[in-house]
XYZ file of C-alpha atoms in Angstrom:
550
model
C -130.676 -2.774 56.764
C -127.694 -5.021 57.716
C -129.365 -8.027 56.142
C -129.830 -6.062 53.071
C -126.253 -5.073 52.935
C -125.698 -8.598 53.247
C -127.755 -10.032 50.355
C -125.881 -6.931 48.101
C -122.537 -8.247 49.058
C -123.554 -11.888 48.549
C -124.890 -10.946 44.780
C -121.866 -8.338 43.626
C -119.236 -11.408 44.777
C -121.715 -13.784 43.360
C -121.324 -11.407 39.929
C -117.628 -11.023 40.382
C -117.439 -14.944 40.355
C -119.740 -14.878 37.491
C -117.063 -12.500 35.064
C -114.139 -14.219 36.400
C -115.155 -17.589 35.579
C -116.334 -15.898 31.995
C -112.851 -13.964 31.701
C -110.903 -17.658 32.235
C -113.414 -19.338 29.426
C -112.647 -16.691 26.932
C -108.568 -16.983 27.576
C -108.978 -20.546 27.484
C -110.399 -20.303 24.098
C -108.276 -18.041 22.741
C -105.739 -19.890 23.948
C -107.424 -23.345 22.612
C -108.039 -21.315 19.070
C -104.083 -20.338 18.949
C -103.326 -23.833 19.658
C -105.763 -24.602 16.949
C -104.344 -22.110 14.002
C -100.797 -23.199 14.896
C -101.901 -27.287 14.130
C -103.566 -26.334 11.300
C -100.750 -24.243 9.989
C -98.458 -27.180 11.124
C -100.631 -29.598 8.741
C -100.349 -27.305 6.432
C -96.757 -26.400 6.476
C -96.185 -30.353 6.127
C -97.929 -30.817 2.876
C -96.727 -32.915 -0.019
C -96.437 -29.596 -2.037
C -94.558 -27.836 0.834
C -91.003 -28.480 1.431
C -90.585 -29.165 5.298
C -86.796 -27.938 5.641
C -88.233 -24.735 5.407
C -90.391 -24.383 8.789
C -86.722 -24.810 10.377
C -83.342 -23.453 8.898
C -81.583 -23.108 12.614
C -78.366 -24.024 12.533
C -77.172 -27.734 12.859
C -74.066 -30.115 12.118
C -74.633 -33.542 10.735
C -72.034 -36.278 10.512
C -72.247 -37.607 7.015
C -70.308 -41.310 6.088
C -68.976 -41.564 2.583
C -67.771 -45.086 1.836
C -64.723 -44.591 -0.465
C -61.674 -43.417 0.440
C -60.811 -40.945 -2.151
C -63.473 -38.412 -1.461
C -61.593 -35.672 -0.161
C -63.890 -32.564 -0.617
C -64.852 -31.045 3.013
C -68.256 -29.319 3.382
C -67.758 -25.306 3.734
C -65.519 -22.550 2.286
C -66.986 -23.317 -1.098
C -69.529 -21.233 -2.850
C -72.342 -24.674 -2.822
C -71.947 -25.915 0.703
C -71.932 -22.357 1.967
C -74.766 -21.349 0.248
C -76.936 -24.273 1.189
C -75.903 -24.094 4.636
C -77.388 -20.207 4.849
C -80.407 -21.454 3.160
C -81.207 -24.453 5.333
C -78.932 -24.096 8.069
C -77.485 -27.167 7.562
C -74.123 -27.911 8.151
C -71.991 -30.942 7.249
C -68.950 -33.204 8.600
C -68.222 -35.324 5.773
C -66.229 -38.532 7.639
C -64.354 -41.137 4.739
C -62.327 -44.009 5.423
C -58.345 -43.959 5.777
C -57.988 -47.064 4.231
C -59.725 -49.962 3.519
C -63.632 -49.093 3.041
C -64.899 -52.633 4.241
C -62.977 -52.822 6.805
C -63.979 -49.726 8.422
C -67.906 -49.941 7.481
C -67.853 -53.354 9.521
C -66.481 -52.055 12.481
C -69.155 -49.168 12.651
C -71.370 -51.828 11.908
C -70.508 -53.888 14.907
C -70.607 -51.125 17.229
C -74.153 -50.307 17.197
C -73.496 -46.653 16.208
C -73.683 -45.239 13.087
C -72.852 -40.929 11.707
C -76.157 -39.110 10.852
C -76.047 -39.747 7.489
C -74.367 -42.701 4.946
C -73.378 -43.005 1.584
C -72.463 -46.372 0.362
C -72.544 -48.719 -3.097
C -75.909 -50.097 -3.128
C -73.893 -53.701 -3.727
C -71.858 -53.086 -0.950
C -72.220 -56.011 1.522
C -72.638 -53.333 4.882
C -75.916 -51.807 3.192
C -77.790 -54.980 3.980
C -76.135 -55.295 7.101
C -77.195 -51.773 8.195
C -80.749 -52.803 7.617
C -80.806 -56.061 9.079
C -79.517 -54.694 11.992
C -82.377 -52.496 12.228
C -79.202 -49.344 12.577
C -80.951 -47.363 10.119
C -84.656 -45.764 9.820
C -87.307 -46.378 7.076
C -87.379 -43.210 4.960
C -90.893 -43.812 3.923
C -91.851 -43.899 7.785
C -89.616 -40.533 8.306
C -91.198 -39.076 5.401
C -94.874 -39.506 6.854
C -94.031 -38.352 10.254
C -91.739 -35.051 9.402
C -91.714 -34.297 5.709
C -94.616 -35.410 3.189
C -92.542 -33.654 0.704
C -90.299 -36.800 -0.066
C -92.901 -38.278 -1.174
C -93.529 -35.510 -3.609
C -89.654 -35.373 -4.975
C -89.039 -38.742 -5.312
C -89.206 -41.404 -7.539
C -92.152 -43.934 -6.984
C -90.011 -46.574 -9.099
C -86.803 -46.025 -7.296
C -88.532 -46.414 -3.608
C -90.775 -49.445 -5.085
C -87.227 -50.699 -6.578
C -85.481 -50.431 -2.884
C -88.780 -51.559 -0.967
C -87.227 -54.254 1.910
C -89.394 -57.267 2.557
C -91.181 -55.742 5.710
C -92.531 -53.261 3.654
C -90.230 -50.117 4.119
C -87.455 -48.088 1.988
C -84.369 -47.362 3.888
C -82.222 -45.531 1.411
C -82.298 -43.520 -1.999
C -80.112 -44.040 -5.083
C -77.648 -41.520 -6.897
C -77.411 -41.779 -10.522
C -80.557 -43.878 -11.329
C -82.507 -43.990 -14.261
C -85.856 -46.141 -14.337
C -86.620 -47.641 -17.479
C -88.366 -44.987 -18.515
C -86.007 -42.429 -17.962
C -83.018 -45.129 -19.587
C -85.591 -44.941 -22.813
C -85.970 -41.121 -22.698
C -82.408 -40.112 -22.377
C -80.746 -42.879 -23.488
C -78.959 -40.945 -26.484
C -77.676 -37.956 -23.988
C -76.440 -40.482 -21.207
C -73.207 -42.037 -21.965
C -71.562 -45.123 -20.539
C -68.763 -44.904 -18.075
C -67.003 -47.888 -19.378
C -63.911 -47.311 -21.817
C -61.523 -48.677 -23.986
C -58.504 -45.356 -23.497
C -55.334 -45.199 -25.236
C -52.647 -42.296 -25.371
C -53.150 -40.482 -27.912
C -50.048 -39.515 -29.578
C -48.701 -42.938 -28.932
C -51.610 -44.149 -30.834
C -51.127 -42.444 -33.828
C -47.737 -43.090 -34.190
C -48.556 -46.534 -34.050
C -50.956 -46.237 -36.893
C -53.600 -46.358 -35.079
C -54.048 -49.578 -34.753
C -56.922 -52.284 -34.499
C -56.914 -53.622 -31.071
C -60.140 -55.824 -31.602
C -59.342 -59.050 -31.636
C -56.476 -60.764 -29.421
C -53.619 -60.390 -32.329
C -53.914 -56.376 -32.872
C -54.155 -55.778 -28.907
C -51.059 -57.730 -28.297
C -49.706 -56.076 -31.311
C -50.318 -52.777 -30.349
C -48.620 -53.035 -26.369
C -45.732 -54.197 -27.972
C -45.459 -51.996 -30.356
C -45.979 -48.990 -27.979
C -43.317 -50.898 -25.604
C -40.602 -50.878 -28.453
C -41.332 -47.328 -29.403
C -42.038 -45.671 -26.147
C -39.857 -47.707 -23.826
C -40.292 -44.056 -21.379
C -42.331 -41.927 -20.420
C -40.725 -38.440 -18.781
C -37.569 -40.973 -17.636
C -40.273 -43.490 -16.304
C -41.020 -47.118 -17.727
C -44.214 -47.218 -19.685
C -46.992 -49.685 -18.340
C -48.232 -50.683 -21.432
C -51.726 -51.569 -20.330
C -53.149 -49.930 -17.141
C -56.368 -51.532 -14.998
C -58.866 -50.924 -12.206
C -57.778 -52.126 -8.884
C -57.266 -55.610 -8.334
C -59.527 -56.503 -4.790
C -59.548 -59.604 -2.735
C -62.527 -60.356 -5.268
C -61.362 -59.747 -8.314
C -60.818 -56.475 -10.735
C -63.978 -54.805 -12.822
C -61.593 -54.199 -15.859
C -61.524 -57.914 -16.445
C -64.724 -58.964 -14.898
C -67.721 -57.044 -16.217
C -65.771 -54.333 -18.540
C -64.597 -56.837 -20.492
C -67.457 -58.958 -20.692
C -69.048 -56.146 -21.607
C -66.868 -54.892 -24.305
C -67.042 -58.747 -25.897
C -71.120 -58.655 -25.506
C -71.650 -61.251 -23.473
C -75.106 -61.836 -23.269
C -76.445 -61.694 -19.700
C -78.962 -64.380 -19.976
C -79.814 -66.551 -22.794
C -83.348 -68.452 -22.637
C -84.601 -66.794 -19.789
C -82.050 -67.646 -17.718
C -79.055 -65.987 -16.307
C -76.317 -66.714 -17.878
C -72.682 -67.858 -16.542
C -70.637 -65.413 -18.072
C -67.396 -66.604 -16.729
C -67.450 -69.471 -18.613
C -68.189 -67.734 -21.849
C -65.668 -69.243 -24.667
C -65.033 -65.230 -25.749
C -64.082 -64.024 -22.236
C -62.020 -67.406 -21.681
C -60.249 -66.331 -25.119
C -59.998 -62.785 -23.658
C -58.334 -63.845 -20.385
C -55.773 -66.102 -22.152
C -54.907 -62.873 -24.471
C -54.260 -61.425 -21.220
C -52.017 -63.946 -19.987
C -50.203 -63.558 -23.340
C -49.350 -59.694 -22.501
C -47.841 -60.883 -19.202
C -45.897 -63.866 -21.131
C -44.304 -60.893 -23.518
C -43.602 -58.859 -20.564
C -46.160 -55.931 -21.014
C -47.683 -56.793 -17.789
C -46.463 -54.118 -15.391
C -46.220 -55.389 -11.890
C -47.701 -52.059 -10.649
C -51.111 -52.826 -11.989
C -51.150 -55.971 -9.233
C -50.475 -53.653 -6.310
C -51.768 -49.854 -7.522
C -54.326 -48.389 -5.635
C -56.566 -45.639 -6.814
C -54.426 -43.196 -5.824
C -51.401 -44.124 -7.567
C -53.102 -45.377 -10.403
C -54.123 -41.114 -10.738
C -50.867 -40.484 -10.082
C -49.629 -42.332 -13.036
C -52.253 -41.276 -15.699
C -51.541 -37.591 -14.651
C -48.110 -38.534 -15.706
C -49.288 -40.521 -18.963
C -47.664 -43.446 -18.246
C -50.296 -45.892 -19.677
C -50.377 -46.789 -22.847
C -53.651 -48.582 -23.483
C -56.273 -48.843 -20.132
C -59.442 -50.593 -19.751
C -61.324 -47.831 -17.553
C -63.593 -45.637 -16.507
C -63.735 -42.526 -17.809
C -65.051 -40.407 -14.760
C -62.403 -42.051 -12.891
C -59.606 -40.035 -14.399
C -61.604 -37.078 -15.600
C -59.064 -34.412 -13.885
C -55.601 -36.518 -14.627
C -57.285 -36.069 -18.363
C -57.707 -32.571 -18.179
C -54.259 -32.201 -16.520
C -52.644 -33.416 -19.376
C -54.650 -31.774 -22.212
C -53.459 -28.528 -20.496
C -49.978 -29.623 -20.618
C -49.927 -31.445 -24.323
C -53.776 -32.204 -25.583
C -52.325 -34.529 -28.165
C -50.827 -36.262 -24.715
C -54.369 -37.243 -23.821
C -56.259 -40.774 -23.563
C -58.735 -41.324 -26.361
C -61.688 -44.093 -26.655
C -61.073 -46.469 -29.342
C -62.569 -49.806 -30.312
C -61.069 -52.263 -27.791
C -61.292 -55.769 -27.041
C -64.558 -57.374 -28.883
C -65.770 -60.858 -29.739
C -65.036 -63.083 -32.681
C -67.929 -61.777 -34.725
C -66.179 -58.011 -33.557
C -69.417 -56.755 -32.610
C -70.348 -53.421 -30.969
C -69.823 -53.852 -27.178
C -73.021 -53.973 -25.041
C -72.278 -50.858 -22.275
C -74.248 -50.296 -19.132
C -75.470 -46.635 -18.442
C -77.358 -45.455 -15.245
C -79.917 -48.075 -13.942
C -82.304 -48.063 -11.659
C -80.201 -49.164 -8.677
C -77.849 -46.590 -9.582
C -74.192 -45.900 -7.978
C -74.851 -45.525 -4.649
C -77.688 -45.291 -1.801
C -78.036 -42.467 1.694
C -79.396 -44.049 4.749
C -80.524 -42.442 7.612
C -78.811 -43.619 10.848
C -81.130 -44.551 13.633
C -78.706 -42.517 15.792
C -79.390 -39.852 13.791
C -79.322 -36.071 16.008
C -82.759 -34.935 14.671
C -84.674 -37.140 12.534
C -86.643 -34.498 11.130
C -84.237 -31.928 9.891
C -82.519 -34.997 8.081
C -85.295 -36.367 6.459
C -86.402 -32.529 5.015
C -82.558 -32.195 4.322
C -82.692 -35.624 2.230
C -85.995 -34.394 0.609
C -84.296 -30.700 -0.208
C -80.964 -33.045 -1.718
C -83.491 -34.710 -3.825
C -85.451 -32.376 -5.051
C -85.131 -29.876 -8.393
C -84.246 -27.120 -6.180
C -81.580 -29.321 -3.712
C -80.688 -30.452 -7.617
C -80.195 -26.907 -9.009
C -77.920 -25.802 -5.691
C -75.821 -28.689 -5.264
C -75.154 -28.835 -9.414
C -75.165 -24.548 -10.543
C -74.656 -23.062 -7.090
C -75.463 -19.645 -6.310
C -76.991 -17.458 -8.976
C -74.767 -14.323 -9.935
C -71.986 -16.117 -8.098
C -71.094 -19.056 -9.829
C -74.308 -19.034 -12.490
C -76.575 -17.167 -14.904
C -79.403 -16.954 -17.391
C -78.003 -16.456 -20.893
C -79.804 -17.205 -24.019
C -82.757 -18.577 -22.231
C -81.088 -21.069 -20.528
C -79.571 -21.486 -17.069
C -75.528 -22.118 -17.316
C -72.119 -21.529 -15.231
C -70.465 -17.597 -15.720
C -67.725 -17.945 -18.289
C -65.018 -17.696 -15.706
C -66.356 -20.537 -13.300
C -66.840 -22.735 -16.563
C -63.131 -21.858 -17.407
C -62.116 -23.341 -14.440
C -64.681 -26.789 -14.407
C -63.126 -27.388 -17.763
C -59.360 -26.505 -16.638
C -58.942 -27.804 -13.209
C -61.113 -29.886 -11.902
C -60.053 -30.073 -8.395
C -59.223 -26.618 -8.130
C -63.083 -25.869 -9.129
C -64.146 -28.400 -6.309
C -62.421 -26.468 -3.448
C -63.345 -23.190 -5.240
C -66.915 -23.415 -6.082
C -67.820 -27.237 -5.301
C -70.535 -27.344 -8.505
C -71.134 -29.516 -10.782
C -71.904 -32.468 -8.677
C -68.931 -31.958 -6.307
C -71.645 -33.302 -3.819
C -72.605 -36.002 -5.844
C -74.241 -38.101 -3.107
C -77.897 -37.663 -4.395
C -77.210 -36.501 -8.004
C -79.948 -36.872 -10.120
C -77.909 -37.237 -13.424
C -81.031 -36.723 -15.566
C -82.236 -33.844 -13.731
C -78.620 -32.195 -14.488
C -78.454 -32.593 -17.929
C -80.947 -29.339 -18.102
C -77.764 -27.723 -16.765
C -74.862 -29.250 -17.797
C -72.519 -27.823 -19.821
C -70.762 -29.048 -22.670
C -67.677 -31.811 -21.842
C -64.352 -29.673 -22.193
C -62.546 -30.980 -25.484
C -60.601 -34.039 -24.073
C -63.411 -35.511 -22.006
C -66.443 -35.228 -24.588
C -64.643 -37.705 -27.344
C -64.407 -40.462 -24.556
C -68.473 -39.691 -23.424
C -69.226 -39.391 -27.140
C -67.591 -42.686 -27.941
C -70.151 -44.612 -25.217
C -73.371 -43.343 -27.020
C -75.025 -45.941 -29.407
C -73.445 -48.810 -27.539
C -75.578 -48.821 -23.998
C -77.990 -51.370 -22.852
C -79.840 -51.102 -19.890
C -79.089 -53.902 -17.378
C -81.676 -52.831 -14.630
C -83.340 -56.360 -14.349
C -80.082 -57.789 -13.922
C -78.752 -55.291 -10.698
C -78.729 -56.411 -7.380
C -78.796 -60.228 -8.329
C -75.958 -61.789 -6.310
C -76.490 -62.569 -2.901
C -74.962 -60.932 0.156
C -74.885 -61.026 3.695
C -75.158 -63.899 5.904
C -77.430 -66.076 4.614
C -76.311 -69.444 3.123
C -76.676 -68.277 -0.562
C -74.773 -65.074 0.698
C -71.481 -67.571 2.397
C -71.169 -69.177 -0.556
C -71.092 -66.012 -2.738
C -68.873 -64.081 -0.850
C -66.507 -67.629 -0.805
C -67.069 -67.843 -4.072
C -66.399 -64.160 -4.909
C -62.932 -64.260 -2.720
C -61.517 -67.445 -4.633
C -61.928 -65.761 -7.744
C -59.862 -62.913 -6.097
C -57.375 -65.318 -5.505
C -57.384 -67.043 -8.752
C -57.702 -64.068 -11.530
C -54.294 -62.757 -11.021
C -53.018 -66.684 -10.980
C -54.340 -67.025 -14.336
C -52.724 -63.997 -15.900
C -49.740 -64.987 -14.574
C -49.712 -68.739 -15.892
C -46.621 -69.887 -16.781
C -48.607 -71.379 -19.621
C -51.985 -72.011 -21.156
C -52.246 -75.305 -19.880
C -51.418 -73.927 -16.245
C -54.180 -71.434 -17.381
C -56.505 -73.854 -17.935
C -55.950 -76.335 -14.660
C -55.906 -73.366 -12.532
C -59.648 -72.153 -14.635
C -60.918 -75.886 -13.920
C -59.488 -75.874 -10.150
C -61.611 -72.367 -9.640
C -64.974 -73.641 -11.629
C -64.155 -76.976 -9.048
C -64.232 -74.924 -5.727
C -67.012 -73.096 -6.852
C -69.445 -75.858 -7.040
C -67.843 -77.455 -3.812
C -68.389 -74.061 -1.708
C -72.873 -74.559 -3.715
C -72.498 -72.470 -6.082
C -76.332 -74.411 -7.049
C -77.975 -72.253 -4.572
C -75.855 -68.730 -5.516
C -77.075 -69.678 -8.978
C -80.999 -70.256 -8.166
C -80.819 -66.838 -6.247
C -79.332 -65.470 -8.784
C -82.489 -66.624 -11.091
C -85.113 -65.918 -8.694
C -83.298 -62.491 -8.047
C -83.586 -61.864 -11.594
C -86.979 -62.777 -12.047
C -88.195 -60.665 -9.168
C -86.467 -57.900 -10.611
C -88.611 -58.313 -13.791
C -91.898 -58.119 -11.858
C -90.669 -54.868 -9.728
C -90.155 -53.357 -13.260
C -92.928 -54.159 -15.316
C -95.323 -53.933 -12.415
């Protein structure tokens, strides 16, 4: 009997055993088959057609670098950044430079660490340096590994266009068009560069014809004679960008531009400085000085007080860009709209032809890296993909629907009131609302047209003006070297003894000194090899022409 007892023991704990193991199996495959449906769902959460910011909208604070000074608008208490931050959960801390932008890029350079995100001019000398230094992350890499959606929103031209030599893309253009898109909206898409004048000033003048060198110097000192003032101020006759240790794009490319300088002529690049038409053009300008209708402010302004000063209509004439003095334009059409700035025929080439402006090309404005410091590498690149995207386009540009937008008429536009204000006050709107490419950082300006509204008055004659006279100069972006290579040395050496000599030249006592000081410059140039700045420049250019018609 005991041994019987025994065996029944042995064979219920040999059972119990037997289920226990079975129980473990089955929770180990459940478990295994939960771990199972949450990869799969994770594979299929991070689908091209899937956007990845979605699977996390927790909160969390990037630092975002803007490379220009004047960019003053703060992320939050505005209708855009606060509704994109409940949507995604992302939060920004928009950092700018105090003063000067180079300066201050090159010092976060040399420490090693770099904010979350940056926004800089695709020329800009610290965007190679960034990626040279290996202190910013691929995007395609980022893009495979967290977010196969950025694949899906962006441009396969742009990222081929911006495609480094080992293979990867390390940041994404604003305000590009490839030369498709240039083709498709190139009647919509105005220039940026402008010939302005005052309006009232101009009429009473006759409106004159400033085209060739006798009308323009004419016309300032005409405008001097009759309005010596301006609100108890001293009229500056003719108003300019910044000058720059390098030089000054109102007299540089604008002007070039607005004379149609070719940019190449038999397949090669072509030396525009030397041009006869933009040497006539630069002794025209010494002329104003000579007749004292060269303001000394125009030497020393910086943005800022150059704003200050249009606000207050204090320019007569300006070679300029339009964008950059959209609000001071709207300021003073609310005060006097016949005290506006117009867009006239300027400065052109003895034959007077129709200048040759640039639109948007396919390097665009400006390019957003990815710091390799970055917080969380993932919720930046889905951020960057959301930015990109039609939706990121639609939030950053109309805002929130019912708040600041609605459908009317078929078609998706700003309430009356918040249009009111866009068209009134520009900066007011920006702190208020923050539409309309307030965040501009990743505009897509052909994506916005679908949603743009109409210029106000004063700002659609100078857009207006542009259309019919743009060219696009894609082949020819990106063509100067940079950096520290040898070619790049010389350039920048190059580029800073033209700084030095430009405002030499205007100020010539005479055209002779004009013309040793022009043949001292074109001397230095070839001393500090300008040959090898000028057969990057050609193989640059060349390259460029395969990456497009690839």
């Amino acid at each position: 009997m005991r041994l019987k007892s025994i065996i029944k023991c042995l064979i219920l704990l040999l059972l119990f055993v037997i289920f226990l193991e079975g129980c473990d199996n089955n929770t180990k495959n459940e478990t295994a088959s939960t771990s199972d449906v949450k990869e799969d769902s994770h594979v299929q959460a991070l689908h091209e057609d899937e956007p990845g910011w979605k699977l996390d909208t927790s909160p969390v604070t990037f630092d975002w670098y803007v490379n220009f000074s004047w960019f003053e608008t703060d992320w939050g208490n505005n209708v855009v950044s606060d509704y994109i931050t409940d949507k995604t959960g992302v939060r920004v801390n928009f950092i700018t430079p105090t003063g000067n932008e180079n300066e201050k890029m090159n010092t976060m350079i040399a420490s090693g660490s770099l904010p979350d995100f940056i926004t800089i001019g695709w020329w800009e000398d610290g965007a190679k340096k960034m990626i040279d230094q290996e202190l910013v992350l691929p995007l395609d890499e980022l893009g495979k590994e967290y977010d196969p959606y950025f694949y899906k929103v962006t441009d396969d031209s742009k990222l081929e266009w911006y495609r480094q030599e080992d293979g990867h893309v390390y940041g994404y253009p604003n305000a590009s068009s490839s030369p498709e898109d240039f083709e498709r909206y190139k009647d919509l898409k105005p220039s940026n560069q402008t010939f302005l004048v005052r309006k009232d000033m101009y009429e009473a003048l006759g409106r004159p014809d400033m085209r060739t060198p006798e009308g323009f110097l004419d016309a300032l000192k005409k405008a001097k004679e009759q309005f010596p003032e301006v609100n108890g101020k001293p009229l500056i006759p003719l108003g300019l960008h910044e000058f720059t240790p390098v030089g000054n794009d109102s007299l540089e490319d604008y002007l070039q531009n607005f004379l149609a300088i070719p940019m190449k002529e038999d397949g090669k690049v072509y030396d525009r400085i030397t041009d006869p038409e933009y040497i006539r053009w630069l002794k025209t300008f010494r002329e104003v000085n000579e007749m004292g209708l060269l303001a000394k402010d125009i030497f020393i302004d910086k943005r800022a007080q150059m704003e200050e000063k249009i606000a207050e209509g204090r320019y007569f004439a300006m070679l300029y860009q339009r964008s950059d003095m959209a609000a001071q334009q709207q300021a003073l059409y609310a005060k006097d709209p016949d005290s506006v700035y117009i867009a006239v025929d300027g400065p052109a080439n003895s034959n007077l032809e129709a200048p040759t402006l640039p639109a948007d090309g396919i390097s665009g404005w400006t390019i957003t890296l990815i710091s390799k410091d970055v917080k969380d590498p993932e919720r930046a690149i889905r951020f960057l993909s959301y930015l990109i995207s039609e939706e990121g386009q639609k939030d950053t540009f109309l805002g929130k629907r019912g708040v600041t937008w609605e459908t009317r008429n078929g078609k998706e536009q700003f309430l009356p009131e918040v249009l009111s204000l866009l068209k009134s006050d520009r900066m007011t709107f920006d702190q208020k609302y923050g539409a309309a490419s307030t965040y501009w950082m990743l505009v897509d300006t052909n994506k916005t047209l679908e949603w743009a509204p109409l210029p106000a008055p004063p700002l659609k004659q100078l857009a207006d003006w542009t259309k019919g006279k743009t060219v696009n100069l894609s082949e020819f972006e990106g063509i100067d070297p940079t950096g520290t290579t040898k070619e790049g040395i010389a350039a920048n050496k190059i580029a800073e003894e033209w700084g030095r000599t430009l405002p030499m030249l205007l100020l010539a006592e005479s055209e002779e000194v004009f013309d040793r000081l022009f043949q001292s410059f074109l001397q230095k140039r070839e001393s500090y090899d300008f040959t090898i700045v000028r057969e990057y420049r050609q193989n640059s250019y060349e390259e460029n022409n395969r990456k497009l018609n690839d």
